XYZ file of C-alpha atoms in Angstrom:
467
model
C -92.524 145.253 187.437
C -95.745 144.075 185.503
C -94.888 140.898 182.348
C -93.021 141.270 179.685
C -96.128 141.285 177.805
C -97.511 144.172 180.024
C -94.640 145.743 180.225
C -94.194 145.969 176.246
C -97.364 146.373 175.092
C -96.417 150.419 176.553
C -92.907 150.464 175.316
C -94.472 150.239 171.646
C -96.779 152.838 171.627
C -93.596 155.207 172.618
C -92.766 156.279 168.775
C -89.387 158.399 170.068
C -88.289 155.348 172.273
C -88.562 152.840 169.156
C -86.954 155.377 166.624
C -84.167 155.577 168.868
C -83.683 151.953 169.523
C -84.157 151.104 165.616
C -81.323 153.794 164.592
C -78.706 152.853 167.210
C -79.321 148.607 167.124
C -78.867 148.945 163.482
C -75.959 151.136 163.333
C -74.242 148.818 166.089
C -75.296 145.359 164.314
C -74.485 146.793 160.716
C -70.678 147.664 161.998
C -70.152 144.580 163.924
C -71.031 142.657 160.435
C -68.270 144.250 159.045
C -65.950 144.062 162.386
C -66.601 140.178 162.229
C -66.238 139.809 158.268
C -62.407 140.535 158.556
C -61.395 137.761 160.135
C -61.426 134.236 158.611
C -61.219 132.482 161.588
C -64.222 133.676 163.199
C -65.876 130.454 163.118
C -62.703 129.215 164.895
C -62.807 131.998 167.521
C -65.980 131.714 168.264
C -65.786 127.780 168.664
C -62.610 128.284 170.875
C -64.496 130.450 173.255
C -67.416 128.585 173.517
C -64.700 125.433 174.859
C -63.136 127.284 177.083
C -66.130 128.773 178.730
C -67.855 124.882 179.171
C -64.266 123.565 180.423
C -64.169 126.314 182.588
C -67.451 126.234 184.055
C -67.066 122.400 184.497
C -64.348 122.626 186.982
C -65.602 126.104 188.406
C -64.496 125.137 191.897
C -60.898 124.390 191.060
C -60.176 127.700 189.323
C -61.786 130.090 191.562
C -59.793 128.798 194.139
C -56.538 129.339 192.202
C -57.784 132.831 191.462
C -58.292 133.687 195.118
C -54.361 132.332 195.586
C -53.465 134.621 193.045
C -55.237 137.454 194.274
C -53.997 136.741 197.952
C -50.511 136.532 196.914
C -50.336 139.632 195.226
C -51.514 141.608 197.993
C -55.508 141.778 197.341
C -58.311 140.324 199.711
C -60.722 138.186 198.748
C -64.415 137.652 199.765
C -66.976 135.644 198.850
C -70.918 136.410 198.656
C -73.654 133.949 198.640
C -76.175 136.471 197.163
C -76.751 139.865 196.718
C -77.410 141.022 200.564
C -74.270 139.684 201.191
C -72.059 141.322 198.709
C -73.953 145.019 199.403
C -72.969 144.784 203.275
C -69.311 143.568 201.933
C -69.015 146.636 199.851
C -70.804 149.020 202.192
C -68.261 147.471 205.533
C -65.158 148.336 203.288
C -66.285 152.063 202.391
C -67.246 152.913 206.210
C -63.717 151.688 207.243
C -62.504 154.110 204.554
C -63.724 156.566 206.622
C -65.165 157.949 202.995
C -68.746 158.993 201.975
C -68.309 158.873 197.968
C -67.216 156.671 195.720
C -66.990 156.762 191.617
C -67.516 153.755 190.170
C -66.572 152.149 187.413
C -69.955 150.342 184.365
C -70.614 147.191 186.233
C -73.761 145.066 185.633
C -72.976 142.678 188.473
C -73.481 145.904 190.745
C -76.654 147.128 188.871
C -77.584 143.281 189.108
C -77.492 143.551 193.392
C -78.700 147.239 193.656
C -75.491 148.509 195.324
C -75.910 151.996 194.434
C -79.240 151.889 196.414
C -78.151 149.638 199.617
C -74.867 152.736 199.474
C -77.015 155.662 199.039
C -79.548 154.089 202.219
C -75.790 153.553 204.107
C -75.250 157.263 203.255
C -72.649 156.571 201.029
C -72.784 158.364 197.717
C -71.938 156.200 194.415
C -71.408 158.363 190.907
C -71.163 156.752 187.879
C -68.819 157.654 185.805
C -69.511 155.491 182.080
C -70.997 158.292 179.692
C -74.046 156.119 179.459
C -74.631 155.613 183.078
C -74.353 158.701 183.819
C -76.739 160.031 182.066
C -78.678 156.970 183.527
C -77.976 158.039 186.629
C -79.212 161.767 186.388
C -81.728 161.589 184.409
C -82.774 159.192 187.207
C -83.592 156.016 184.828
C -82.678 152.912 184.237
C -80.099 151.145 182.230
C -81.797 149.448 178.938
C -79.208 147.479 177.451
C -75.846 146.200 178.039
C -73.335 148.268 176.341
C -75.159 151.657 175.857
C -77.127 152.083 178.949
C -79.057 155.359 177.390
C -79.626 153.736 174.053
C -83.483 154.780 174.234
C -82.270 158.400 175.110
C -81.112 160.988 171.651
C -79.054 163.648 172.005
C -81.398 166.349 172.511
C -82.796 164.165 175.937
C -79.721 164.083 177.270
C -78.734 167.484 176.270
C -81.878 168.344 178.581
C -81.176 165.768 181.556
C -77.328 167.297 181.555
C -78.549 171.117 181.720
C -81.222 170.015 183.934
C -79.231 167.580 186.693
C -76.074 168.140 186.577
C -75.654 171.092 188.925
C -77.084 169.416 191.666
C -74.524 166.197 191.139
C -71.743 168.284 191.116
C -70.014 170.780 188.482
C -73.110 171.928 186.188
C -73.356 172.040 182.553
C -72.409 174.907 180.945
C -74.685 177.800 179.976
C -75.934 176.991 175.934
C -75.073 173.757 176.132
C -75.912 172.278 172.444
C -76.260 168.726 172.012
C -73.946 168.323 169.580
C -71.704 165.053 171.107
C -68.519 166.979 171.272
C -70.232 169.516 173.668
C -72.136 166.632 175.460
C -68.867 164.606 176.226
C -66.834 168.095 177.482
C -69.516 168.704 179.876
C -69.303 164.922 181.152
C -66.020 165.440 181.117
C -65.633 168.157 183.163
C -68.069 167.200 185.698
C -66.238 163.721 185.931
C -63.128 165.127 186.261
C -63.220 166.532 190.153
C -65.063 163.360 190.790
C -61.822 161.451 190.039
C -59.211 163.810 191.376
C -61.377 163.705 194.729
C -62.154 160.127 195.124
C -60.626 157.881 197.503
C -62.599 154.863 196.938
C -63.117 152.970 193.397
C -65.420 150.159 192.495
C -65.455 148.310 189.382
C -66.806 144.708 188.024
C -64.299 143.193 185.473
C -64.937 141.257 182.115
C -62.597 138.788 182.813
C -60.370 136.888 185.690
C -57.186 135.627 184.807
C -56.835 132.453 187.679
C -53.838 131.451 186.416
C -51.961 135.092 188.005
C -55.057 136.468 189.727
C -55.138 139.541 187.518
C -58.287 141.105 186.694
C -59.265 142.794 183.338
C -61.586 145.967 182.300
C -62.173 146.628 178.978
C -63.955 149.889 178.150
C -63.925 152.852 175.225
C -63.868 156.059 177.139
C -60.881 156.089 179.448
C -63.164 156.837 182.555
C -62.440 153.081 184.143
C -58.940 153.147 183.844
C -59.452 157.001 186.060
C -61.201 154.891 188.978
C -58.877 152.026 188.926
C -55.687 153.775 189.186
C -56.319 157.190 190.796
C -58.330 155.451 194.010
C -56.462 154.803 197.255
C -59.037 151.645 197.708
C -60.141 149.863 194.633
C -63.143 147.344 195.577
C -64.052 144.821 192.185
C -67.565 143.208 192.339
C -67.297 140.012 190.045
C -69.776 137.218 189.223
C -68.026 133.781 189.359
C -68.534 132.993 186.304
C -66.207 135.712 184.820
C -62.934 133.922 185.349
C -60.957 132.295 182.596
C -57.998 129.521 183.411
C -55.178 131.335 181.322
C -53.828 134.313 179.751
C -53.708 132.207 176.438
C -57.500 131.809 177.285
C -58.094 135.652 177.811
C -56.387 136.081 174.367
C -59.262 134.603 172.716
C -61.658 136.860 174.230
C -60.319 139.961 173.738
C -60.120 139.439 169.890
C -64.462 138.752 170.255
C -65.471 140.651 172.685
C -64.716 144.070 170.682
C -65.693 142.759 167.123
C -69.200 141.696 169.105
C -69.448 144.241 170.729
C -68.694 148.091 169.711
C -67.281 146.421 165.998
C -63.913 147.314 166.747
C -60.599 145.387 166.019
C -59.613 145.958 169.974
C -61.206 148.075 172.811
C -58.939 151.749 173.573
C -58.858 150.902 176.973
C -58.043 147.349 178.401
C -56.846 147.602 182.158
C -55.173 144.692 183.619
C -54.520 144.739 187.778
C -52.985 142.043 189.637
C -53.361 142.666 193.349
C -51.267 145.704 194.530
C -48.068 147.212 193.858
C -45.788 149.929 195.708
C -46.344 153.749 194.768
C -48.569 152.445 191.531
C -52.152 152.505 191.635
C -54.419 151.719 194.656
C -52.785 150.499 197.885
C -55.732 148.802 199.114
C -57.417 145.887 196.278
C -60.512 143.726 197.510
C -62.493 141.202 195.262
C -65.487 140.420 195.724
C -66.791 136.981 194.395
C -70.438 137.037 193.717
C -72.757 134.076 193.241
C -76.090 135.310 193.512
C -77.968 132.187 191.817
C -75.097 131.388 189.286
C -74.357 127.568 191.110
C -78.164 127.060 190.747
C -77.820 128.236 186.565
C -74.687 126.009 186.481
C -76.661 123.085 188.024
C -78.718 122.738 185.102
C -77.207 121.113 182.337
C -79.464 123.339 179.597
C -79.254 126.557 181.281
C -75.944 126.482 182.083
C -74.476 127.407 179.046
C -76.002 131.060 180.017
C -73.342 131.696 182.160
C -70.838 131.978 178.739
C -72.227 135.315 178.405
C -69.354 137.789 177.524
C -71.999 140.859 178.133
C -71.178 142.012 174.465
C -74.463 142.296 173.853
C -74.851 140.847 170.161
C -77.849 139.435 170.735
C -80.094 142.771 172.086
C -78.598 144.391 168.786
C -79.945 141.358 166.242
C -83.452 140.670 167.809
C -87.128 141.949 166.783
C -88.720 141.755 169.968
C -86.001 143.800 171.506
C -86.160 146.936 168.914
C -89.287 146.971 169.230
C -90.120 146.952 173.469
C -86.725 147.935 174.304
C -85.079 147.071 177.634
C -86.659 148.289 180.580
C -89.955 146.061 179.598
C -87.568 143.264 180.920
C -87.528 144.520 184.652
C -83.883 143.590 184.734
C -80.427 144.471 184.502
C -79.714 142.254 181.927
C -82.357 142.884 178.818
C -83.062 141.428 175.441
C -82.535 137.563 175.134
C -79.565 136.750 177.105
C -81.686 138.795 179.829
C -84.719 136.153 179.141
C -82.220 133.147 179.990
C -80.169 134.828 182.765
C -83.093 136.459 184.903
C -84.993 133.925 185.103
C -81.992 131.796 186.287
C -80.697 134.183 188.749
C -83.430 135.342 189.905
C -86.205 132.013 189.887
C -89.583 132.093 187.574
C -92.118 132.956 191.080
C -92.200 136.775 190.076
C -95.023 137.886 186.919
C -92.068 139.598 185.189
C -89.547 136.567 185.882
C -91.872 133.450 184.516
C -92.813 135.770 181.450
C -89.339 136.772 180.265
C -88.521 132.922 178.620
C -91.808 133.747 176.747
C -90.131 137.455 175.082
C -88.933 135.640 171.987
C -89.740 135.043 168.692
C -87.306 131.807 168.458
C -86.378 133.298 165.295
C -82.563 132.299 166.102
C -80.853 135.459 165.076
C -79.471 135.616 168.951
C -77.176 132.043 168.479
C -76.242 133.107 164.771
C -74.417 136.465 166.083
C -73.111 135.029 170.257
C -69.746 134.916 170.340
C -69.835 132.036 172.589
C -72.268 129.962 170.929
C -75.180 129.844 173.323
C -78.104 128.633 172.186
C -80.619 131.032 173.260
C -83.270 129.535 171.621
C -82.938 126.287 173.569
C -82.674 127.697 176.710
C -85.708 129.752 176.325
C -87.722 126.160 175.392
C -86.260 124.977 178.027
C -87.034 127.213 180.701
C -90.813 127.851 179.534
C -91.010 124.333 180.347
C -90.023 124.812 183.226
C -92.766 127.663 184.020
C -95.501 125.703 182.689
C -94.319 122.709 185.311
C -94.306 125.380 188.136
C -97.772 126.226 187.260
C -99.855 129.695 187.305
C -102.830 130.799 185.937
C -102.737 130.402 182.674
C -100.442 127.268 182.559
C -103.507 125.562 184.959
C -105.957 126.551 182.297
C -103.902 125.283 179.853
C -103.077 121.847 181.467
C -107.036 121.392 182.323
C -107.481 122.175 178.800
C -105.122 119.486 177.407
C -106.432 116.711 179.956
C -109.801 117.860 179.034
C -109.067 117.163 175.118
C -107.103 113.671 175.838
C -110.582 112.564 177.604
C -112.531 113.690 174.416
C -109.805 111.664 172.018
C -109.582 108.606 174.314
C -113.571 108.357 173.773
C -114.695 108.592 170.121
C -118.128 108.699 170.602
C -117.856 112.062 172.712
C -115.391 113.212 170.495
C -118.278 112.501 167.440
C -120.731 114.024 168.893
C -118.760 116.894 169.806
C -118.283 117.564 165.612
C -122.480 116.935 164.709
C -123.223 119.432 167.608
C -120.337 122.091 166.322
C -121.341 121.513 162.793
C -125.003 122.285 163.757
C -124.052 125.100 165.341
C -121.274 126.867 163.177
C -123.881 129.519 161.918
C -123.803 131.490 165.659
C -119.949 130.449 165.985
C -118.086 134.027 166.970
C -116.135 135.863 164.326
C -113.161 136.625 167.099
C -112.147 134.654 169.935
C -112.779 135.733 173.605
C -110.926 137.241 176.096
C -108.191 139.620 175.619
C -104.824 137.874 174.268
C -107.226 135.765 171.885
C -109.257 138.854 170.641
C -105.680 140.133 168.989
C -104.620 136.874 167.941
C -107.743 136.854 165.693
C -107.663 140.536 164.893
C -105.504 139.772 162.149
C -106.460 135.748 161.349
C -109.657 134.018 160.019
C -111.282 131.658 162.393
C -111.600 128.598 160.129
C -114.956 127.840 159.430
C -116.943 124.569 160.034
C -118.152 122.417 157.532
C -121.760 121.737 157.231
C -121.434 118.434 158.094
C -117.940 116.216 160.050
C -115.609 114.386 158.126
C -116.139 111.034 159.593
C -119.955 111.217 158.567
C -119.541 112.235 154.905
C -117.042 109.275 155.014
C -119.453 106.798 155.930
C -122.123 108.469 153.380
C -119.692 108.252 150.653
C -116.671 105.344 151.138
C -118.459 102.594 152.927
């Protein structure tokens, strides 16, 4: 992937990409509004998450190990994986001894976040999607471009297209005169979903939360297809980041009163599926959770960052910010776009990459992200923070910058220089450019006036006139 910067400079100049982002982020933050407005304690709520998640994360350790008792004990298997290699040969191992060749899977960044669908399909092991939104992801052969509504930069007559188009060679194919009115988009997903399910042995999932306290794991979702690949499946394999687990039930109760209003605006999801382990003649006989770290320890090491890892995924933030509706989210080159993408990426992933040191830079800092997180993170801060960081690490344009700055403390730390430096500009101003050089400056003073020199420097009219 090229920078941000790159990278959204395109995405603008697409006029159908930003009419679709602008109608959807505004429906979604205009409802939420509303969703949130109804409830006097939000304040409270949101306060009461944002504890739970820092207590939580402080004694990390402790509770992922009662989680893995709780698992253990009610007949799952647990496995832990170091990064994202790991976890992919984890998943891929448990299929093969399946003796299976397909699985459906259930919306799960933490598996878009490791490429699992790609290490599966190289292990010739076919993964379908079976979310709404990443399925038309998946067929139209894309990528998702932000958290809860995967094909927000796709309208309905682009998917009608992609379903008529690709659907026949996933499976059951659209019908014939398919319209793209959403009832007749959602019966064709449905129907070419539905053998998926009634066929598939294996399921794989994420999960929004982890109850330690009983092991149980929780999915929330709107269209009823997770709850399909979590009970119908003979082996159900969960792919969780570590950070996902909360202490208590009493804790979970918090979150599932936020997470809704944050994130679709409604009072409580349709679906929330709760599994603890296995149980005899209900649901899947075979349960395996996989605990992914995949750089969270290194976020959680750093006391600024950390508070990253709060993230519910209910992606507020995407929904609230300029520089999102405007470049949408595959100009991040990640999983996880808009400005909790800008924090997390770079955390998870390091700043060495062109796309990776740019993202703390995709910000205004206009706040809008903190006023509307659930959890209280300061995005702002962390994005400070972490450009920082990028400019410590170096790279072009932070070594031009630095020699700059050490160049400009000699001139100030020697006043004669520094005067002669003003007579020879003022001398000069009449040839002095209009625009600055060099690209990125040329369109800074597109639209600004250079100031202009006076005919003479301050310090010598001083001496003319106050001595």
């Amino acid at each position: 992937m090229p920078s941000f910067p790159e990278a959204a400079h395109e995405a603008v100049g697409d006029t159908t990409l930003r009419a679709n982002l602008r109608h959807a982020t505004h429906t979604i933050r205009d409802k939420r509004a509303r969703a949130v407005a109804e409830l006097d304690d939000w304040a409270a709520l949101r306060e009461a998450g944002k504890r739970i998640k820092d207590e939580t994360l402080r004694h990390l350790d402790t509770h992922l190990l009662r989680l893995e008792a709780g698992v253990t004990d009610a007949g799952g298997t647990v496995h832990w994986a170091a990064d994202a290699a790991e976890a992919n040969r984890i998943v891929a191992d448990l299929v093969r001894a399946t003796g299976e060749t397909e699985v459906v899977k259930v919306k799960s960044m933490a598996t878009q976040e490791i490429g699992l669908n790609e290490h599966l399909e190289a292990e010739g092991i076919a993964a379908y999607e079976t979310d709404l939104a990443e399925l038309i992801v998946q067929l139209g052969e894309d990528r998702p471009s932000h958290i809860l509504v995967p094909a927000i930069h796709r309208n309905r007559g682009e998917i009608r297209d992609i379903f008529a188009e690709k659907m026949g060679s996933w499976g059951r194919a659209a019908p014939e005169g398919l319209s793209d009115t959403p009832a007749e988009l959602a019966e064709a997903a449905r129907l070419h979903l539905r053998e998926k399910f009634l066929r598939a042995k294996v399921g794989i999932s994420g999960a929004n939360f982890m109850v330690a306290e009983t092991g149980t794991l929780v999915v929330v979702e709107s269209e009823g297809n997770g709850r399909m690949c979590l009970t119908l499946p003979e082996t159900l394999i969960s792919v969780v980041g570590i950070e996902k687990v909360v202490p208590t039930w009493r804790d979970l109760e918090v979150f599932l009163q936020t997470l809704p209003r944050s994130s679709t605006a409604e009072r409580m999801n349709p679906y929330t599926s709760m599994w603890t382990g296995t149980a005899d003649e209900d649901g899947p006989r075979a349960f395996h959770l996989v605990l992914l770290d995949n750089g969270r320890t290194d976020a959680l090491a750093d006391e600024v960052g950390r508070q990253a890892l709060r993230c519910i995924r209910c992606s507020a933030c995407l929904n609230v910010c300029p520089v999102y509706e405007r470049a949408g989210g595959h100009a991040y080159g990640s999983v996880y776009p808009g400005p909790i993408g800008a924090i997390l990426t770079p955390q998870l992933r390091g700043t060495t990459s062109e796309i990776d040191a740019s993202l703390p830079y995709a910000s205004s800092l206009c706040g809008a992200c903190y006023e509307v997180c659930p959890v209280a993170i300061d995005i702002p801060e962390v994005l400070v923070h972490l450009r920082e960081r990028v400019a410590e690490e170096g790279g072009k344009g932070h070594r031009l910058e630095k020699a700059a700055i050490k160049a400009a403390s000699w001139v100030l730390d020697h006043p004669n220089v520094l005067a002669a430096g003003e007579r020879v500009a003022s001398a000069t101003r009449k040839v002095h450019p209009k625009r600055l050089p060099g690209p990125g400056a040329r369109q800074w003073s597109d639209h600004r006036d250079l100031p202009e020199l006076p005919a003479e420097p301050f310090r010598d009219w001083w001496r003319k006139n106050r001595t």
